[in-house]
């Protein structure tokens, strides 16, 4: 099967995303993207056990040092960001070094932030190993760590040299993580490409069964859509890139209210997209049959379509502290038909309350 190549036209640095099977076995990957300086690979415990030896084998004689972080959000703690920087300093890495992240979005975010800071920015190569990381977090240059004041509150924009998505590694991903990644794939159809939604409706089962060609297509089309948006609004300043957060304000409120770790991010985004769609129906921007279509697709992919019994007041309180809000007003990404979405604060608070309390359906 051929490797797909998508260019990300970020104004600060354009770079490719390669998508296909077997990429982790190709020595050209490091030859092409890694400069003459030292290499440090940052990964997490589970991924290290599965794939780190493949990466060090690729490096061959030139050597590749590694640092293993905990799995999941724990890796995005300032202590682990500091560990990466200390290791880089102890290895006496210079500006020509390359930091490689091998793992999910958590490893990618913390390693990317270290790459943005060490010597004011060094080369960074992303080898994402979750579906969510391949279709979303590895592309676009957002890097971050969590603090006690909030998730992703401290970070930087730092584009990678390249993103290498080996779709074979998705075979070891737990089912729940695969489905969470599919929520972000559906997001791209909902915000930018109704035809892609139709393709997902036809190929949902094959994706759940990890059909290689279907996975490659789903990653490629998702990356194409994200790449185009990043090219238009790299630094998330015009409102264009904000559409990538469709479902996320509701989703973050769900994650926060339920307690971090109870819901996977993608699961909360799936329910959040359905809630945003219900609000858009109430506002007359989406037809009921379009909202039902989105919900059916997400449910068929094994994803939640509502916030369960979470308290509406607590959800609204969490939404009031969202980063996208302006002048004390909640701003949300709402669909305008399927395949289109916008950032807006122009909706009825009564309609929002009805959605949060489960009264809108
Ligand atoms: P994750 O990084 O926690 O990975 C999920 C789990 O899967 C981990 O336990 C990991 O060790 C394991 N894993 C990873 N690859 C595996 C594989 N191939 N086989 C078996 N197990 C594997 O979660 P995630 O969903 O990849 O990323 C979530 C993070 O991404 C969040 O912190 C979120 O804020 C961030 N994010 C960032 C951006 C961005 O633009 N920077 C966008 C979306 C999400
Ligand atoms: N995941 C949202 C963004 O990259 O802007």
JSON list of C-alpha atoms and ligand atoms in Angstrom, two decimals, residues 44 46-47 50-51 71-73 76 104-107 109 129-130 132-133 136-137 142 151-152 169 172-174 177 226 265, ligand 1:
[
{"chain": "A", "resi": 44, "resn": "UNK", "atom": "CA", "xyz": [5.68, 6.60, 27.24]},
{"chain": "A", "resi": 46, "resn": "UNK", "atom": "CA", "xyz": [3.34, 1.29, 27.03]},
{"chain": "A", "resi": 47, "resn": "UNK", "atom": "CA", "xyz": [4.56, 2.62, 23.69]},
{"chain": "A", "resi": 50, "resn": "UNK", "atom": "CA", "xyz": [5.82, -1.92, 21.88]},
{"chain": "A", "resi": 51, "resn": "UNK", "atom": "CA", "xyz": [7.83, 0.28, 19.52]},
{"chain": "A", "resi": 71, "resn": "UNK", "atom": "CA", "xyz": [1.36, 6.96, 30.01]},
{"chain": "A", "resi": 72, "resn": "UNK", "atom": "CA", "xyz": [-1.49, 9.46, 29.63]},
{"chain": "A", "resi": 73, "resn": "UNK", "atom": "CA", "xyz": [-2.00, 12.97, 31.03]},
{"chain": "A", "resi": 76, "resn": "UNK", "atom": "CA", "xyz": [2.03, 16.53, 30.61]},
{"chain": "A", "resi": 104, "resn": "UNK", "atom": "CA", "xyz": [0.02, 9.55, 21.82]},
{"chain": "A", "resi": 105, "resn": "UNK", "atom": "CA", "xyz": [-1.02, 13.17, 22.08]},
{"chain": "A", "resi": 106, "resn": "UNK", "atom": "CA", "xyz": [0.23, 13.48, 25.66]},
{"chain": "A", "resi": 107, "resn": "UNK", "atom": "CA", "xyz": [3.81, 12.58, 24.80]},
{"chain": "A", "resi": 109, "resn": "UNK", "atom": "CA", "xyz": [2.40, 17.77, 23.53]},
{"chain": "A", "resi": 129, "resn": "UNK", "atom": "CA", "xyz": [0.91, 6.26, 17.74]},
{"chain": "A", "resi": 130, "resn": "UNK", "atom": "CA", "xyz": [-2.77, 6.86, 18.62]},
{"chain": "A", "resi": 132, "resn": "UNK", "atom": "CA", "xyz": [-6.22, 10.87, 17.90]},
{"chain": "A", "resi": 133, "resn": "UNK", "atom": "CA", "xyz": [-2.58, 11.90, 17.69]},
{"chain": "A", "resi": 136, "resn": "UNK", "atom": "CA", "xyz": [-5.18, 15.82, 15.30]},
{"chain": "A", "resi": 137, "resn": "UNK", "atom": "CA", "xyz": [-2.58, 16.52, 17.97]},
{"chain": "A", "resi": 142, "resn": "UNK", "atom": "CA", "xyz": [0.24, 23.25, 19.26]},
{"chain": "A", "resi": 151, "resn": "UNK", "atom": "CA", "xyz": [-5.26, 21.75, 31.04]},
{"chain": "A", "resi": 152, "resn": "UNK", "atom": "CA", "xyz": [-3.00, 22.95, 28.19]},
{"chain": "A", "resi": 169, "resn": "UNK", "atom": "CA", "xyz": [0.77, 0.86, 15.08]},
{"chain": "A", "resi": 172, "resn": "UNK", "atom": "CA", "xyz": [-2.21, -2.42, 19.21]},
{"chain": "A", "resi": 173, "resn": "UNK", "atom": "CA", "xyz": [-4.41, 0.48, 20.32]},
{"chain": "A", "resi": 174, "resn": "UNK", "atom": "CA", "xyz": [-7.15, -0.53, 22.80]},
{"chain": "A", "resi": 177, "resn": "UNK", "atom": "CA", "xyz": [-8.79, 4.59, 22.37]},
{"chain": "A", "resi": 226, "resn": "UNK", "atom": "CA", "xyz": [-6.62, 20.08, 9.45]},
{"chain": "A", "resi": 265, "resn": "UNK", "atom": "CA", "xyz": [-11.22, 13.21, 25.49]},
{"chain": "B", "resi": 1, "resn": "LIG", "atom": "P1", "xyz": [-2.59, 9.47, 25.17]},
{"chain": "B", "resi": 1, "resn": "LIG", "atom": "O1", "xyz": [-1.40, 10.17, 24.67]},
{"chain": "B", "resi": 1, "resn": "LIG", "atom": "O2", "xyz": [-2.85, 9.49, 26.64]},
{"chain": "B", "resi": 1, "resn": "LIG", "atom": "O3", "xyz": [-2.56, 7.97, 24.66]},
{"chain": "B", "resi": 1, "resn": "LIG", "atom": "C1", "xyz": [-3.59, 7.10, 25.07]},
{"chain": "B", "resi": 1, "resn": "LIG", "atom": "C2", "xyz": [-3.04, 5.79, 25.65]},
{"chain": "B", "resi": 1, "resn": "LIG", "atom": "O4", "xyz": [-2.71, 4.92, 24.59]},
{"chain": "B", "resi": 1, "resn": "LIG", "atom": "C3", "xyz": [-1.79, 5.93, 26.49]},
{"chain": "B", "resi": 1, "resn": "LIG", "atom": "O5", "xyz": [-1.88, 5.09, 27.62]},
{"chain": "B", "resi": 1, "resn": "LIG", "atom": "C4", "xyz": [-0.69, 5.46, 25.55]},
{"chain": "B", "resi": 1, "resn": "LIG", "atom": "O6", "xyz": [0.42, 4.94, 26.22]},
{"chain": "B", "resi": 1, "resn": "LIG", "atom": "C5", "xyz": [-1.40, 4.39, 24.77]},
{"chain": "B", "resi": 1, "resn": "LIG", "atom": "N1", "xyz": [-0.89, 4.16, 23.43]},
{"chain": "B", "resi": 1, "resn": "LIG", "atom": "C6", "xyz": [-0.43, 5.08, 22.56]},
{"chain": "B", "resi": 1, "resn": "LIG", "atom": "N2", "xyz": [-0.16, 4.51, 21.38]},
{"chain": "B", "resi": 1, "resn": "LIG", "atom": "C7", "xyz": [-0.45, 3.20, 21.51]},
{"chain": "B", "resi": 1, "resn": "LIG", "atom": "C8", "xyz": [-0.40, 2.10, 20.61]},
{"chain": "B", "resi": 1, "resn": "LIG", "atom": "N3", "xyz": [-0.05, 2.24, 19.33]},
{"chain": "B", "resi": 1, "resn": "LIG", "atom": "N4", "xyz": [-0.74, 0.89, 21.08]},
{"chain": "B", "resi": 1, "resn": "LIG", "atom": "C9", "xyz": [-1.15, 0.73, 22.36]},
{"chain": "B", "resi": 1, "resn": "LIG", "atom": "N5", "xyz": [-1.25, 1.73, 23.26]},
{"chain": "B", "resi": 1, "resn": "LIG", "atom": "C10", "xyz": [-0.90, 2.96, 22.81]},
{"chain": "B", "resi": 1, "resn": "LIG", "atom": "O7", "xyz": [-3.94, 10.04, 24.50]},
{"chain": "B", "resi": 1, "resn": "LIG", "atom": "P2", "xyz": [-4.24, 10.71, 23.09]},
{"chain": "B", "resi": 1, "resn": "LIG", "atom": "O8", "xyz": [-5.69, 10.55, 22.93]},
{"chain": "B", "resi": 1, "resn": "LIG", "atom": "O9", "xyz": [-3.33, 10.22, 22.03]},
{"chain": "B", "resi": 1, "resn": "LIG", "atom": "O10", "xyz": [-3.88, 12.26, 23.33]},
{"chain": "B", "resi": 1, "resn": "LIG", "atom": "C11", "xyz": [-4.61, 13.03, 24.24]},
{"chain": "B", "resi": 1, "resn": "LIG", "atom": "C12", "xyz": [-3.86, 14.33, 24.46]},
{"chain": "B", "resi": 1, "resn": "LIG", "atom": "O11", "xyz": [-3.74, 15.02, 23.24]},
{"chain": "B", "resi": 1, "resn": "LIG", "atom": "C13", "xyz": [-4.56, 15.29, 25.44]},
{"chain": "B", "resi": 1, "resn": "LIG", "atom": "O12", "xyz": [-3.64, 15.74, 26.40]},
{"chain": "B", "resi": 1, "resn": "LIG", "atom": "C14", "xyz": [-5.00, 16.45, 24.55]},
{"chain": "B", "resi": 1, "resn": "LIG", "atom": "O13", "xyz": [-4.99, 17.69, 25.23]},
{"chain": "B", "resi": 1, "resn": "LIG", "atom": "C15", "xyz": [-3.94, 16.41, 23.48]},
{"chain": "B", "resi": 1, "resn": "LIG", "atom": "N6", "xyz": [-4.36, 17.04, 22.22]},
{"chain": "B", "resi": 1, "resn": "LIG", "atom": "C16", "xyz": [-3.54, 17.96, 21.68]},
{"chain": "B", "resi": 1, "resn": "LIG", "atom": "C17", "xyz": [-3.86, 18.56, 20.48]},
{"chain": "B", "resi": 1, "resn": "LIG", "atom": "C18", "xyz": [-2.90, 19.53, 19.84]},
{"chain": "B", "resi": 1, "resn": "LIG", "atom": "O14", "xyz": [-3.26, 20.15, 18.84]},
{"chain": "B", "resi": 1, "resn": "LIG", "atom": "N7", "xyz": [-1.69, 19.64, 20.35]},
{"chain": "B", "resi": 1, "resn": "LIG", "atom": "C19", "xyz": [-5.05, 18.22, 19.82]},
{"chain": "B", "resi": 1, "resn": "LIG", "atom": "C20", "xyz": [-5.88, 17.26, 20.38]},
{"chain": "B", "resi": 1, "resn": "LIG", "atom": "C21", "xyz": [-5.53, 16.67, 21.59]}
]
